[in-house]
Every structure is written in structure tokens, then in C-alpha cells.
CSV table of C-alpha atoms in Angstrom, one decimal:
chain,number,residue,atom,x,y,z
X,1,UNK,CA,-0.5,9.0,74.7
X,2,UNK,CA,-3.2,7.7,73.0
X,3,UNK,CA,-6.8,8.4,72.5
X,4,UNK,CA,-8.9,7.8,75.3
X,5,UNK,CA,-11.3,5.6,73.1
X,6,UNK,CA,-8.6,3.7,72.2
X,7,UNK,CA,-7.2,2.6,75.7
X,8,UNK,CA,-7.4,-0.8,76.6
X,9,UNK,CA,-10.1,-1.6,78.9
X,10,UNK,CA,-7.8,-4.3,80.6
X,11,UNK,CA,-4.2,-3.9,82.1
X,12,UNK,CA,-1.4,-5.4,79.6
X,13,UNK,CA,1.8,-4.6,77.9
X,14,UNK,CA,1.7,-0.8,76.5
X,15,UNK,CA,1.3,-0.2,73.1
X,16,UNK,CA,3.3,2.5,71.4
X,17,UNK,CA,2.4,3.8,67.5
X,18,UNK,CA,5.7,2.0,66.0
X,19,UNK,CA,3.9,-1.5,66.8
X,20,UNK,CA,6.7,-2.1,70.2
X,21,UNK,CA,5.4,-3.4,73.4
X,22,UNK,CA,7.0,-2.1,77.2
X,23,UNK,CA,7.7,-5.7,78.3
X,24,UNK,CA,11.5,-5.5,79.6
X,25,UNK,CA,10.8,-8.1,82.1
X,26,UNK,CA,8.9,-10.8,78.9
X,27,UNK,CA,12.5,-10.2,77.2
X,28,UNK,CA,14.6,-12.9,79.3
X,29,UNK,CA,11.3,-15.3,79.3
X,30,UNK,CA,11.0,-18.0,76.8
X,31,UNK,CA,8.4,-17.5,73.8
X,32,UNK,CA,5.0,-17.4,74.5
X,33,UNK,CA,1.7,-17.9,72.9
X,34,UNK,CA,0.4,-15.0,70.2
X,35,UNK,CA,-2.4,-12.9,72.3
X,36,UNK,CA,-4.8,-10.7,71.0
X,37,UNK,CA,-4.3,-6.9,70.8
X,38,UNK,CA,-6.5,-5.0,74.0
X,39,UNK,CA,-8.1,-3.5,70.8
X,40,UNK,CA,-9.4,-6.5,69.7
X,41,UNK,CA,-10.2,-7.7,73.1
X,42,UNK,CA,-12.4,-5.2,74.3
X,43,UNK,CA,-13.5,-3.1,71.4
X,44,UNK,CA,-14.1,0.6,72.2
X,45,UNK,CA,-17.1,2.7,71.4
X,46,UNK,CA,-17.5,3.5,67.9
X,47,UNK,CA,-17.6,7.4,67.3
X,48,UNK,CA,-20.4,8.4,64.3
X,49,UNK,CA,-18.5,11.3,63.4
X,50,UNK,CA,-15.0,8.9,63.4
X,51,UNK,CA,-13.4,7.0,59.7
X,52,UNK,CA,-12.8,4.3,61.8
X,53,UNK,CA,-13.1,0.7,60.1
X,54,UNK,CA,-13.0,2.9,56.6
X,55,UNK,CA,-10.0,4.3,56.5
X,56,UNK,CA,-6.4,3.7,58.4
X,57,UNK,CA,-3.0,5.0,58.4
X,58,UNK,CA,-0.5,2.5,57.4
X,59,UNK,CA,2.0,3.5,60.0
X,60,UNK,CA,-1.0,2.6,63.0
X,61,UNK,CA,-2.5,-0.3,60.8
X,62,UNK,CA,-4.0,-2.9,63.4
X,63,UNK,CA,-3.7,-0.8,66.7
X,64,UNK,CA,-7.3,0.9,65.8
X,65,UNK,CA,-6.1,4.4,65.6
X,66,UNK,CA,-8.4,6.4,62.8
X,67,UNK,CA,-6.3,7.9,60.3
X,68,UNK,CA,-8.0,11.5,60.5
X,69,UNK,CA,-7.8,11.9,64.1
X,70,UNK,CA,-3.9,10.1,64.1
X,71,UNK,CA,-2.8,12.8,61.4
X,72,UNK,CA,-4.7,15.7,63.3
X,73,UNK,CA,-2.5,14.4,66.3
X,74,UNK,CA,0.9,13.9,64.7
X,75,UNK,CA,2.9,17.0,63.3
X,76,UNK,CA,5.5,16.6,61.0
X,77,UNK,CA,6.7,20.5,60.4
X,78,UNK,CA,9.0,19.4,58.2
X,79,UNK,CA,6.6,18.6,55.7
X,80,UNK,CA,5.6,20.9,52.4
X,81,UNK,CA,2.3,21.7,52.9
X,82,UNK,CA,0.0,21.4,49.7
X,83,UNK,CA,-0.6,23.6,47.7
X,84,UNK,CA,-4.3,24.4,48.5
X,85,UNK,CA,-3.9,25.0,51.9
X,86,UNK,CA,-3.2,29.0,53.2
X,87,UNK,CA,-0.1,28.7,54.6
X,88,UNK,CA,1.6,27.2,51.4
X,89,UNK,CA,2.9,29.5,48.8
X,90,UNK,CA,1.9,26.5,46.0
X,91,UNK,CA,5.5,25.7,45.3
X,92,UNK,CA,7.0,22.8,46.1
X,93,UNK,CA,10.8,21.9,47.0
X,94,UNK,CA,12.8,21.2,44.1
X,95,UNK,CA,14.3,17.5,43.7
X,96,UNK,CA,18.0,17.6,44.7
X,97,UNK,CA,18.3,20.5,46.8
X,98,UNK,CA,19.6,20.0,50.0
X,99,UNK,CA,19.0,21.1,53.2
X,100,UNK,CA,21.5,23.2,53.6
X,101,UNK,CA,21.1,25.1,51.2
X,102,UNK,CA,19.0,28.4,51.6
X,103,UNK,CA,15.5,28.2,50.7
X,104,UNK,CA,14.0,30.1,48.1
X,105,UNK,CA,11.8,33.2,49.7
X,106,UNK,CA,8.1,33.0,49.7
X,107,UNK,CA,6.4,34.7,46.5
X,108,UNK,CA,6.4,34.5,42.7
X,109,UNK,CA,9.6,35.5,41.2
X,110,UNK,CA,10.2,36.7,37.9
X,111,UNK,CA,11.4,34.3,34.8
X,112,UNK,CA,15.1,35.2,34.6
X,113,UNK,CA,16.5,37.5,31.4
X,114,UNK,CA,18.8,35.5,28.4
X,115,UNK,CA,21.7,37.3,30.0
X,116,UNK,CA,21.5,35.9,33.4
X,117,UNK,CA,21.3,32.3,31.9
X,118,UNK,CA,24.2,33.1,29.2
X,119,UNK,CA,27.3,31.1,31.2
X,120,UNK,CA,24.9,27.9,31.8
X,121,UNK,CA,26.1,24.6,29.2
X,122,UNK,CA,22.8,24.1,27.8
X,123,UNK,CA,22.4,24.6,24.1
X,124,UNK,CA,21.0,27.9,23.1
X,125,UNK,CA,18.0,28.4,20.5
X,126,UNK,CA,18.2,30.5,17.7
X,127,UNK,CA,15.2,32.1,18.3
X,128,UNK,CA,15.9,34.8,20.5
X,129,UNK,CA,13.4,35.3,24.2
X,130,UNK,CA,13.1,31.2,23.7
X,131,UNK,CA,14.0,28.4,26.5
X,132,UNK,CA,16.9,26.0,25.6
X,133,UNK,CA,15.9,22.8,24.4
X,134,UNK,CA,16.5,19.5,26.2
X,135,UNK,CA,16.2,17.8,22.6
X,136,UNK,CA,14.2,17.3,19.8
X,137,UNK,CA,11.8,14.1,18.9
X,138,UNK,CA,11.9,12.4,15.4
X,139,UNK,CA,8.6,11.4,13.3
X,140,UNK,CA,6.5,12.6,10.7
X,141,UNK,CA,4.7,16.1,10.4
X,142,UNK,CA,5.3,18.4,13.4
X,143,UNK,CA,7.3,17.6,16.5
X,144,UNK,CA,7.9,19.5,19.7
X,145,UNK,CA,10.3,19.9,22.2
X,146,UNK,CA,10.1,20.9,26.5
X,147,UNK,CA,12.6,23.7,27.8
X,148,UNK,CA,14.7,23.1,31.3
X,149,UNK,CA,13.8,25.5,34.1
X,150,UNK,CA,16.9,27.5,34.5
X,151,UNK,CA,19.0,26.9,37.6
X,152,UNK,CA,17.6,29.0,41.4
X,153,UNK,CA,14.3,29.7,39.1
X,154,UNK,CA,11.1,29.2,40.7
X,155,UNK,CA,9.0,26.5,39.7
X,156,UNK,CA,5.4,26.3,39.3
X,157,UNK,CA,2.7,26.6,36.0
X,158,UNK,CA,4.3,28.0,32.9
X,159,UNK,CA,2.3,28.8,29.4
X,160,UNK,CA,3.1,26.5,26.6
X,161,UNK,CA,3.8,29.4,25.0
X,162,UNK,CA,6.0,31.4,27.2
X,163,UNK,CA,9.7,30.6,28.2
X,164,UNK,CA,10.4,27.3,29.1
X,165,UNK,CA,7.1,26.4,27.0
X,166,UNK,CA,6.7,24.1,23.9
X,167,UNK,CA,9.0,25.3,21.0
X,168,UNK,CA,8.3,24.1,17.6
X,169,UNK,CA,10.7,22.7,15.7
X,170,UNK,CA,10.3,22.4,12.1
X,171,UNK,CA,11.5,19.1,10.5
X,172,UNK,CA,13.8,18.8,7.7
X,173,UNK,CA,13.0,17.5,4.7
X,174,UNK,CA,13.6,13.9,3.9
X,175,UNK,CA,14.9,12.6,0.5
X,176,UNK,CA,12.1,9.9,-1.0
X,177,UNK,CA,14.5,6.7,-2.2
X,178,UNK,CA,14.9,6.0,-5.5
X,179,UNK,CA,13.1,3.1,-7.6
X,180,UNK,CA,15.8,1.5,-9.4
X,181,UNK,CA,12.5,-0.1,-11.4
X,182,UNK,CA,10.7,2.7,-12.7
X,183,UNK,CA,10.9,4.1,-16.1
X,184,UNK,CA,13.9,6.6,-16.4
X,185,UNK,CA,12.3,8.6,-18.6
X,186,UNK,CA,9.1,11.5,-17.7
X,187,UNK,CA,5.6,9.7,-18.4
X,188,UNK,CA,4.9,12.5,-20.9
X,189,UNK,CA,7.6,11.0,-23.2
X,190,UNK,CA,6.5,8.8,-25.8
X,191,UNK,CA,5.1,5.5,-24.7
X,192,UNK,CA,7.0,2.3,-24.9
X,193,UNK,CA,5.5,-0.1,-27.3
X,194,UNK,CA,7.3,-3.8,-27.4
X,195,UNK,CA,7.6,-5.0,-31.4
X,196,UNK,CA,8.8,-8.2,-32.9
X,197,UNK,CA,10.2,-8.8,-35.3
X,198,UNK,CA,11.7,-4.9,-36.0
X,199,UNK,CA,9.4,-3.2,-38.3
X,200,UNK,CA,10.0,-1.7,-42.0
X,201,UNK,CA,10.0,1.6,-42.2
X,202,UNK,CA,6.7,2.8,-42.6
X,203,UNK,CA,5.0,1.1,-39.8
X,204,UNK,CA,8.0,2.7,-37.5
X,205,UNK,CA,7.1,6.1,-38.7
X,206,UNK,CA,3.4,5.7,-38.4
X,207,UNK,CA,4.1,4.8,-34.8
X,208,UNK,CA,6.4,7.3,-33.6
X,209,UNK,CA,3.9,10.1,-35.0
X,210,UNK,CA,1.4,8.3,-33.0
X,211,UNK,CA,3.0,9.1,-29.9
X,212,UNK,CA,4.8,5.5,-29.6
X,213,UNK,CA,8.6,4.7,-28.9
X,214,UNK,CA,9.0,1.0,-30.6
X,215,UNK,CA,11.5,-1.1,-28.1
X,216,UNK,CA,12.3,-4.8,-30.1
X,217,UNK,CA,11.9,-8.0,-27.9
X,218,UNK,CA,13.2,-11.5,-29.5
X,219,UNK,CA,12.7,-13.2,-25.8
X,220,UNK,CA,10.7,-13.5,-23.3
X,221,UNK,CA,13.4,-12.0,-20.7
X,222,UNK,CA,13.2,-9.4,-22.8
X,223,UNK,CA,9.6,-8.8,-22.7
X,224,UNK,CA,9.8,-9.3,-18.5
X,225,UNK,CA,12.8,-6.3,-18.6
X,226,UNK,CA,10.7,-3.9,-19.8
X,227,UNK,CA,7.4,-4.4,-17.8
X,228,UNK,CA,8.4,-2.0,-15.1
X,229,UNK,CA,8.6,0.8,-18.1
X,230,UNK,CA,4.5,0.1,-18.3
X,231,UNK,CA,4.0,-1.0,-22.3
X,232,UNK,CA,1.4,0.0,-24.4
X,233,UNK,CA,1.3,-3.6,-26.4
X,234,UNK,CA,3.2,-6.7,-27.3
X,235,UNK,CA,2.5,-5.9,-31.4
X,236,UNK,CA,3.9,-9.0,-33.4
X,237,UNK,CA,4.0,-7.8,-37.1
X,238,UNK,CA,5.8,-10.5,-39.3
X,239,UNK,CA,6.5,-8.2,-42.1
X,240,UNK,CA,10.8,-8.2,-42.3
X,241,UNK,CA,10.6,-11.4,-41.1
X,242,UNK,CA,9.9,-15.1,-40.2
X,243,UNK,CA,7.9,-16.1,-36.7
X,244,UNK,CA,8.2,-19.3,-35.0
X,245,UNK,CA,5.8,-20.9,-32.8
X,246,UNK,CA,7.7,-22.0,-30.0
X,247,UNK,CA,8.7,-18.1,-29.9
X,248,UNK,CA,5.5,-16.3,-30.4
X,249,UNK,CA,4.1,-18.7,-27.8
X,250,UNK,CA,6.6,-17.8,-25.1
X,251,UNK,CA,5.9,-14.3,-26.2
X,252,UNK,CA,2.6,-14.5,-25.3
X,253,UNK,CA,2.8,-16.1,-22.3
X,254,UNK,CA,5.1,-13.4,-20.8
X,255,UNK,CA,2.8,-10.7,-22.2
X,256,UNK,CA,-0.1,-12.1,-20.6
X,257,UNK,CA,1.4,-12.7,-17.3
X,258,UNK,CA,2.1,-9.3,-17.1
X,259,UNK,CA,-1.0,-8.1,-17.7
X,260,UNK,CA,0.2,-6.5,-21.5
X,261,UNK,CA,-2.1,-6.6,-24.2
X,262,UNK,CA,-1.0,-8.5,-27.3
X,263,UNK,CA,-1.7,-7.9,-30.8
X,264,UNK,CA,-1.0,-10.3,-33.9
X,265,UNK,CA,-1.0,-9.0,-37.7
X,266,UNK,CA,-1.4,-11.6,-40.2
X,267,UNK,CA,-2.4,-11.9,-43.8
X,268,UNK,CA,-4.4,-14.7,-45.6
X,269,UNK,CA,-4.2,-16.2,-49.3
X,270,UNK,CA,-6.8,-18.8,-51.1
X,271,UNK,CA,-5.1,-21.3,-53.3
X,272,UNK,CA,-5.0,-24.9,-54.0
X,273,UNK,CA,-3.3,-27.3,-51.6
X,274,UNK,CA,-0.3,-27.4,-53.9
X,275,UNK,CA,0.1,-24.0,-54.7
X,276,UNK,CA,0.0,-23.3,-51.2
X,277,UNK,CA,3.1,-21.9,-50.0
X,278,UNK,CA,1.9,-20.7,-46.5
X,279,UNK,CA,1.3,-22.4,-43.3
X,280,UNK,CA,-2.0,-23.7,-42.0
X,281,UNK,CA,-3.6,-21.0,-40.2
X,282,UNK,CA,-4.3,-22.9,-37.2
X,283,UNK,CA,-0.8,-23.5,-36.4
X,284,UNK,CA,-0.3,-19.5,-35.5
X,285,UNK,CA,-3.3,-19.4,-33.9
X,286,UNK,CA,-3.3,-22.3,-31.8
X,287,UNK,CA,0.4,-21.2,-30.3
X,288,UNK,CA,-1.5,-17.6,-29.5
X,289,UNK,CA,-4.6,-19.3,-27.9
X,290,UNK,CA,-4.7,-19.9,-24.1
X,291,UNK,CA,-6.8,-22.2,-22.3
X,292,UNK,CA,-8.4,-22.3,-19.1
X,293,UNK,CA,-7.0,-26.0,-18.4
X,294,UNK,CA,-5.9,-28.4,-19.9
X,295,UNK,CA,-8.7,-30.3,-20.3
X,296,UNK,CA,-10.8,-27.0,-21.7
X,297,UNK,CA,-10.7,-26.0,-25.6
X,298,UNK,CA,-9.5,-22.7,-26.3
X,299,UNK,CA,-12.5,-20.5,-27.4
X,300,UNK,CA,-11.8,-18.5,-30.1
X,301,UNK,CA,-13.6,-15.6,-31.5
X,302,UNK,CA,-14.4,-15.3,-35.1
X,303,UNK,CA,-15.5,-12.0,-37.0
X,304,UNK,CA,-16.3,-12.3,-40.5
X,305,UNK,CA,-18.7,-10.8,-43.0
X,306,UNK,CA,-18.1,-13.4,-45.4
X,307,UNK,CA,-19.4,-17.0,-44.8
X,308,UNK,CA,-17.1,-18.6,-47.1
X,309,UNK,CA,-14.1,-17.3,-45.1
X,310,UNK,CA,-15.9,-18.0,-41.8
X,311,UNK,CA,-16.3,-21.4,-42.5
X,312,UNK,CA,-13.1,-22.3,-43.6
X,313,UNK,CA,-11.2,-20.6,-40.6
X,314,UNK,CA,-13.9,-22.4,-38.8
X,315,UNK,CA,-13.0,-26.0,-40.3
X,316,UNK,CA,-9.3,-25.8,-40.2
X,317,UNK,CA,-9.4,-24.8,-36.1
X,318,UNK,CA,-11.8,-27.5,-35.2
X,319,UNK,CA,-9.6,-30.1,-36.7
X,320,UNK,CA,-7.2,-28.2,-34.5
X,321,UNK,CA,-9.1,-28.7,-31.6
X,322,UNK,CA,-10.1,-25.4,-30.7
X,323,UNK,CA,-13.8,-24.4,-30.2
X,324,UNK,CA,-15.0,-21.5,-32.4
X,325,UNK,CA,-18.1,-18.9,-32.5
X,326,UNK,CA,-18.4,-16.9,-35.7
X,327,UNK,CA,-19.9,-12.9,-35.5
X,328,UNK,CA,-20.7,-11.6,-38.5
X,329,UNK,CA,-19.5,-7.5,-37.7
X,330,UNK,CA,-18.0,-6.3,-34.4
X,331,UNK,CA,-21.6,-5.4,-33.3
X,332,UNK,CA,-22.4,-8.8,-33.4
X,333,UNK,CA,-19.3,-10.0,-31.8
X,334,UNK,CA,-19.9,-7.8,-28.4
X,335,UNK,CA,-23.6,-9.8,-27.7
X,336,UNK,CA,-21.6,-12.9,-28.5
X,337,UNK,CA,-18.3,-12.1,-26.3
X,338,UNK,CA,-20.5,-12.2,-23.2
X,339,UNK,CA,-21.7,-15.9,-23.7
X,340,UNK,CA,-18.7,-17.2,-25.1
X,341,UNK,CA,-16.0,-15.5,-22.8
X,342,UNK,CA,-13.3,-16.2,-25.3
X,343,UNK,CA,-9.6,-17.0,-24.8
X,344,UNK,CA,-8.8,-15.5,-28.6
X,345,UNK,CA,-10.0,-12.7,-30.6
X,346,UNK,CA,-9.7,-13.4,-34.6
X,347,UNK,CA,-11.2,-10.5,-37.0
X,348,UNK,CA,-11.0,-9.0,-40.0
X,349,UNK,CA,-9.3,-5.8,-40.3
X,350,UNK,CA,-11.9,-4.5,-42.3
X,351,UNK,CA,-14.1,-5.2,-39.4
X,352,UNK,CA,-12.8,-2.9,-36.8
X,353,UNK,CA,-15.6,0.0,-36.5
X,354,UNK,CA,-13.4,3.2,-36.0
X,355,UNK,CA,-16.2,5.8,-34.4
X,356,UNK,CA,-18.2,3.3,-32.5
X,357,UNK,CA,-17.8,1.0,-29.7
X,358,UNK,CA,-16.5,-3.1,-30.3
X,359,UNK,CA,-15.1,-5.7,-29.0
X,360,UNK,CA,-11.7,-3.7,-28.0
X,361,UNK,CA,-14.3,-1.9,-25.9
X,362,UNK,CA,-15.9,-5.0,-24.4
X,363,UNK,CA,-12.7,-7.0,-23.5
X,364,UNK,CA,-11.1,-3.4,-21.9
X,365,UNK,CA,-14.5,-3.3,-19.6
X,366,UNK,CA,-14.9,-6.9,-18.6
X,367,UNK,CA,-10.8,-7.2,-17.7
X,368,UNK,CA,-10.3,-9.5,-20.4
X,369,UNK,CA,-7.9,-7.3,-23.0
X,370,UNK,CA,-4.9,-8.0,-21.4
X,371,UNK,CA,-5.4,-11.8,-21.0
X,372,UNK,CA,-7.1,-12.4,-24.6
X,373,UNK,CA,-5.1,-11.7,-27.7
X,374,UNK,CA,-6.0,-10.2,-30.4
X,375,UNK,CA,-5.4,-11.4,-34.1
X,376,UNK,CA,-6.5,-8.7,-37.2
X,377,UNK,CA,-5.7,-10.0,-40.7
X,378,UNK,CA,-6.4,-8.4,-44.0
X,379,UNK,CA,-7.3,-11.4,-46.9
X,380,UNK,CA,-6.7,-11.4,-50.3
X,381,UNK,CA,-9.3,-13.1,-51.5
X,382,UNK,CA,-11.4,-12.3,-54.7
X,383,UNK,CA,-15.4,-12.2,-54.4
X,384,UNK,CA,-15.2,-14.5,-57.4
X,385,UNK,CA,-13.1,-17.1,-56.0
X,386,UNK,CA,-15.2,-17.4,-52.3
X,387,UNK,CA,-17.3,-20.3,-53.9
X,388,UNK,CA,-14.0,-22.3,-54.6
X,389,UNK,CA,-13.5,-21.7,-51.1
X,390,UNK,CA,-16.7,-22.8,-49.8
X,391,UNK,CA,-16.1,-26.4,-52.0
X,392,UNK,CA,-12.8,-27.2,-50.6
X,393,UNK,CA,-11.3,-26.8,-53.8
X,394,UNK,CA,-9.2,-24.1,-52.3
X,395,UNK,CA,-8.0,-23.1,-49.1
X,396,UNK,CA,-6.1,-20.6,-46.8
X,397,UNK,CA,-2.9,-20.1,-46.0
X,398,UNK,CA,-0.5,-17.3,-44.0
X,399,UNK,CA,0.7,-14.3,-46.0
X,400,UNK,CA,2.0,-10.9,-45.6
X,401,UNK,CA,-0.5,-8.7,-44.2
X,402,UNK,CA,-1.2,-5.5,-47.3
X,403,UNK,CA,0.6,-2.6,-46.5
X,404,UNK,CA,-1.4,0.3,-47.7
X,405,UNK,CA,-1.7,3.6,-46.3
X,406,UNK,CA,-5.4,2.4,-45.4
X,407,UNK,CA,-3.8,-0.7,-43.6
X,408,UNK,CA,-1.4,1.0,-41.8
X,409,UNK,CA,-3.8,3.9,-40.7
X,410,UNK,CA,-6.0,1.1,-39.2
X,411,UNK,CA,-3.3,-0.5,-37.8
X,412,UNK,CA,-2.4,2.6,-35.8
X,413,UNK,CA,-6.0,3.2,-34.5
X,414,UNK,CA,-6.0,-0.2,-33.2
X,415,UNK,CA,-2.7,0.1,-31.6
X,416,UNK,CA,-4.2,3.5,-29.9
X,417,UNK,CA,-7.0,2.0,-28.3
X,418,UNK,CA,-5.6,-1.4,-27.0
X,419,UNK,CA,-2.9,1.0,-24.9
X,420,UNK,CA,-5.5,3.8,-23.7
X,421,UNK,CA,-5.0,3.5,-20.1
């Protein structure tokens, strides 16, 4: 029965909680037109201490039953009751048990002993007093896995770090892959440094006691095979034998593409046009100088103490068509880097302070000593014949670089700090 606040005020069909009307007699008659529930139709009288119009049970939605005083009605004994109420033990039933099957008695049992668990398939750990593991996840740094409950064992809250609990498990260690690119060799062997042409004898020596390993390159796919080895240098020293442009150029641009500095030895001579049996100095130098665009000069660097020599380099690499600034030491030439930014370094050998800071120092600062090269000559010109020079009445030409021990040692220096990482 329901409610007496809930009983229709008016006689009509009887409504039952699964939503079915007592109408045996409306079965046999045609369909009728929809009428309202006696709920609706005569609304009873609202109860302050009542959920009704809050809260509903969706078994008696629309028939106006409130949901507390519908569950406080109904009893379903075979319901678990929760956990927080005093006649439940706090367990609940476990999923695919049936019926049938006896119970589990009231009260906390103990956890069951290794032996008693012995004959069940799951895998074992070796950690003896431990759960056995469902499985183990994968990933970085630690990873954990959740024991089973053991079969008839009573469930319910369980320390992580009882049995059953979490179990670390330590991962194994994974082999890093293997760089076909990097250098074979440990970094504490001696450092690559790309030459060409091969050097004489001497200058090999002088660079293996400085810590070098000299690899030849005659090609630029040569040059671009040993970048992953991290080179010190591209050193071009055309001692044992001749240079072309078209080679020192492609040289150059694979050097600078990588991001290698490059360094050019050269040697100058003064004589008359006819007894000149070098090349014009421009035409190495304009095959080393890059450009911004080409519609830009290249900007080249000049550092010489002697005028005469200054302005003959000068003359012959503006007929070139190459844009020049002159510094008269290395000091000079590190206030004059920063206005010009050049795209070539030309100096004297002579010039190169050894205890102080330069321009090797300044272009390794401002990023610009792996994209600007770096030409050092030595010259052999007398004092006595620099006015000659200064007239026109001789001029300069490529030669063989000197190769005294003072030449090489300086040589060497420079070498060392262009490839100081």
C-alpha cells in the first residue's frame, strides 16, 4: 500500500510502484486519451520534514513517492549492507562468487602462509614473504607492480607494504645505441687536424708534439667525412706542393659550412714584373674571401707594420675588387674588426702577439672564426728595397712561406689557439 499522503484524492485506476494500472476491464476497450496521474491531479500535502520535489527514486519516478521514505519502506535483505553501518562486517561479496557457494564467516581473517598458496598457477616472486605478481609495467626510472588476493582470502584494506602490497621491481639496464657518426677514437686522443697538401716533415712533427693527429683532405667530400670527428682546423700549407684555386675554394667553402676554422700559410717576394715568377697575390686571396652577396665586396683585413707593403697588398686587391682596411699591429686590428666586420683576415706573421689578446681572440668572441679565414704570410722583403715597392718599380708575388724553427714555432701557436674549444 502506499502512503497515505500519496493516495489519490479521487477514485481511478490503482497505481502499483512498477508503473501498472488495475484496469482488466480498459484491456478489451479501444485506446483512449492520456490522463493525468491522481498525483498530479490533486496534489497532496507537502511534508517539511519530506525530500519530496528534491530527490526521487528512479524505480517510483513520476508516481510522487519520496525516495527516503520509499527506501525506509522497501527491504531488500538480500542486499550488502555498507560498510559504515553496524550490522555490516565492512566486506563486501567478492565478484564471481556464486550463491551457492558458502559464505565467508563474519570477522577479519588472517593473510594466508606461502605454503597454503604453493599449488595455485600464479608466478612466484623471488623474494620470499612477497605476493605474486600479476605483471610488471615498462618505463623509465622505477616501476611497480599490484599482487592478486589469493583464492577464499578475505578482502578488504591491505598496506602497500604488506603482502599483496606494491613490490618494486628494479629495471634492467638498457644498452644506449651506437653512433655510427662519432669519432671512434677516446676524445683524450690527439685531435684531428685536416691538412692539404701533406706536410714536409718538420711541420708534421711540430704538430704531433702539439697534441695534433694530421688527417690529408684533397676534396671537399673529404673535408665533409671527417666533420663528425670534430676538427681542430682546415690548415692549407703549400709547402710540398702546388694549390689551385678552384680547389682551395671548394676547400673553403666546405670548411666554413661546417663551422671549421681555416687557416692559409703563404709567403711573399718583391721583384720586378719580369722577374716575377709567382702569382698575383690577389688571385689566392680572392678564391679564400667570402662575401655576404653577391652584390657586396668581400672585406678584407689587412695587418701590417710596414706601409710600403700595406699599400701594395692594398692596390693589387682593389683592382681585384675586394674592399680593404689596413691595421698597423694586432692591437690596432681588434678596434678596427668591430667596424669593419670582415669576411678575410690577412696579417703578417710577425704580427701575431703571442702573450696578449688579438684578433684570433676577437673573431673566437664575436662567432666570426669559424666563418672568416685566416691568411698569415712571412715576406721576404729587404728594408732597403721597401721604397722600390712604394714606386711601383717592384712588386709582390706568392712564394714559399720561410721555414725556420721561429716560423714553425709560430705556426704551431697559431694552430693551438684557432682549435681551443
Amino acid at each position: 500500500p502506499l502512503p497515505a499522503e500519496a493516495a489519490p484524492a479521487a477514485p481511478g485506476p490503482r497505481q502499483w510502484p512498477d508503473g501498472a494500472e488495475e484496469a482488466p476491464a480498459a484491456a478489451a476497450q479501444p485506446a483512449r486519451a492520456a490522463q493525468p496521474l491522481p498525483a498530479e491531479a490533486t496534489p497532496a500535502p507537502v511534508d517539511p520534514d519530506s525530500t519530496q520535489g528534491r530527490a526521487f527514486s528512479v524505480r517510483t519516478l513520476g508516481q510522487g513517492v519520496p525516495f527516503s521514505r520509499q527506501a525506509a519502506q522497501v527491504q531488500q535483505p538480500t542486499a550488502t549492507p555498507p560498510p559504515h553501518q553496524p550490522n555490516g562486517n565492512g566486506r563486501r561479496r567478492k565478484l564471481g562468487t556464486r550463491d551457492d557457494q558458502q559464505q565467508p564467516e563474519p570477522g577479519a581473517r588472517p593473510h594466508p602462509q606461502a605454503d597454503q598458496t604453493a599449488s595455485q598457477p600464479l608466478p612466484q616472486p623471488s623474494t620470499a614473504g612477497q605476493s605474486r605478481l600479476v605483471g610488471a609495467t615498462e618505463g623509465a626510472g622505477r616501476s611497480y607492480a599490484i599482487g592478486a588476493p589469493d583464492v577464499n582470502a578475505a578482502e578488504g584494506p591491505e598496506p602497500l607494504d604488506g603482502p599483496g602490497g606494491a613490490v618494486e621491481v628494479a629495471d634492467p639496464p638498457r644498452p644506449q645505441p651506437l653512433d655510427d657518426e662519432l669519432p671512434p677514437e677516446p676524445l683524450d686522443n690527439p685531435r684531428r687536424l685536416l691538412v692539404w697538401p701533406a706536410p714536409d716533415v718538420t711541420t708534421q712533427q711540430a704538430l704531433s708534439d702539439r697534441g695534433y693527429r694530421p688527417v690529408i683532405v684533397h676534396s671537399r667530400e673529404e673535408v665533409d667525412a671527417q666533420i663528425a670527428a670534430f676538427p681542430a682546423a682546415l690548415f692549407v700549407d703549400p709547402l710540398t706542393g702546388p694549390i689551385t684555386r678552384t680547389a682551395l675554394q671548394s676547400l673553403r667553402q666546405a670548411a666554413v659550412a661546417a663551422e671549421v676554422p681555416v687557416m692559409v700559410t703563404a709567403g711573399l717576394g718583391q721583384a720586378t714584373r719580369e722577374a716575377a715568377y709567382g702569382a698575383d697575390p690577389a688571385v689566392l686571396l680572392k678564391a679564400l674571401a667570402p662575401r655576404d652577396t653577391e652584390q657586396h665586396p668581400p672585406r678584407v683585413l689587412l695587418i701590417e707594420e710596414h706601409a710600403e707593403i700595406a699599400l701594395a697588398l692594398t692596390a693589387t686587391l682593389e683592382r681585384r675588387g675586394m674592399q680593404v682596411a689596413r691595421a698597423a699591429s694586432d692591437a690596432d686590428a681588434v678596434a678596427l674588426a668591430g667596424q669593419l666586420r670582415p669576411n678575410l683576415v690577412v696579417m703578417d706573421l710577425m704580427q701575431v702577439h703571442r702573450g696578449q689578446a688579438g684578433i684570433i681572440d676577437w673573431l673566437r668572441a664575436n662567432g666570426q672564426l669559424n666563418r672568416t679565414p685566416l691568411v698569415v704570410y712571412t715576406a721576404a722583403v729587404d728594408e732597403a728595397d721597401l721604397p722600390r715597392l712604394a714606386s711601383g718599380e717592384t712588386v709582390l708575388f706568392l712564394a714559399e712561406r720561410s721555414t725556420s724553427n721561429e716560423v714553425q714555432d709560430r705556426i704551431v701557436d697559431l694552430l693551438a689557439r684557432i682549435g681551443t674549444n
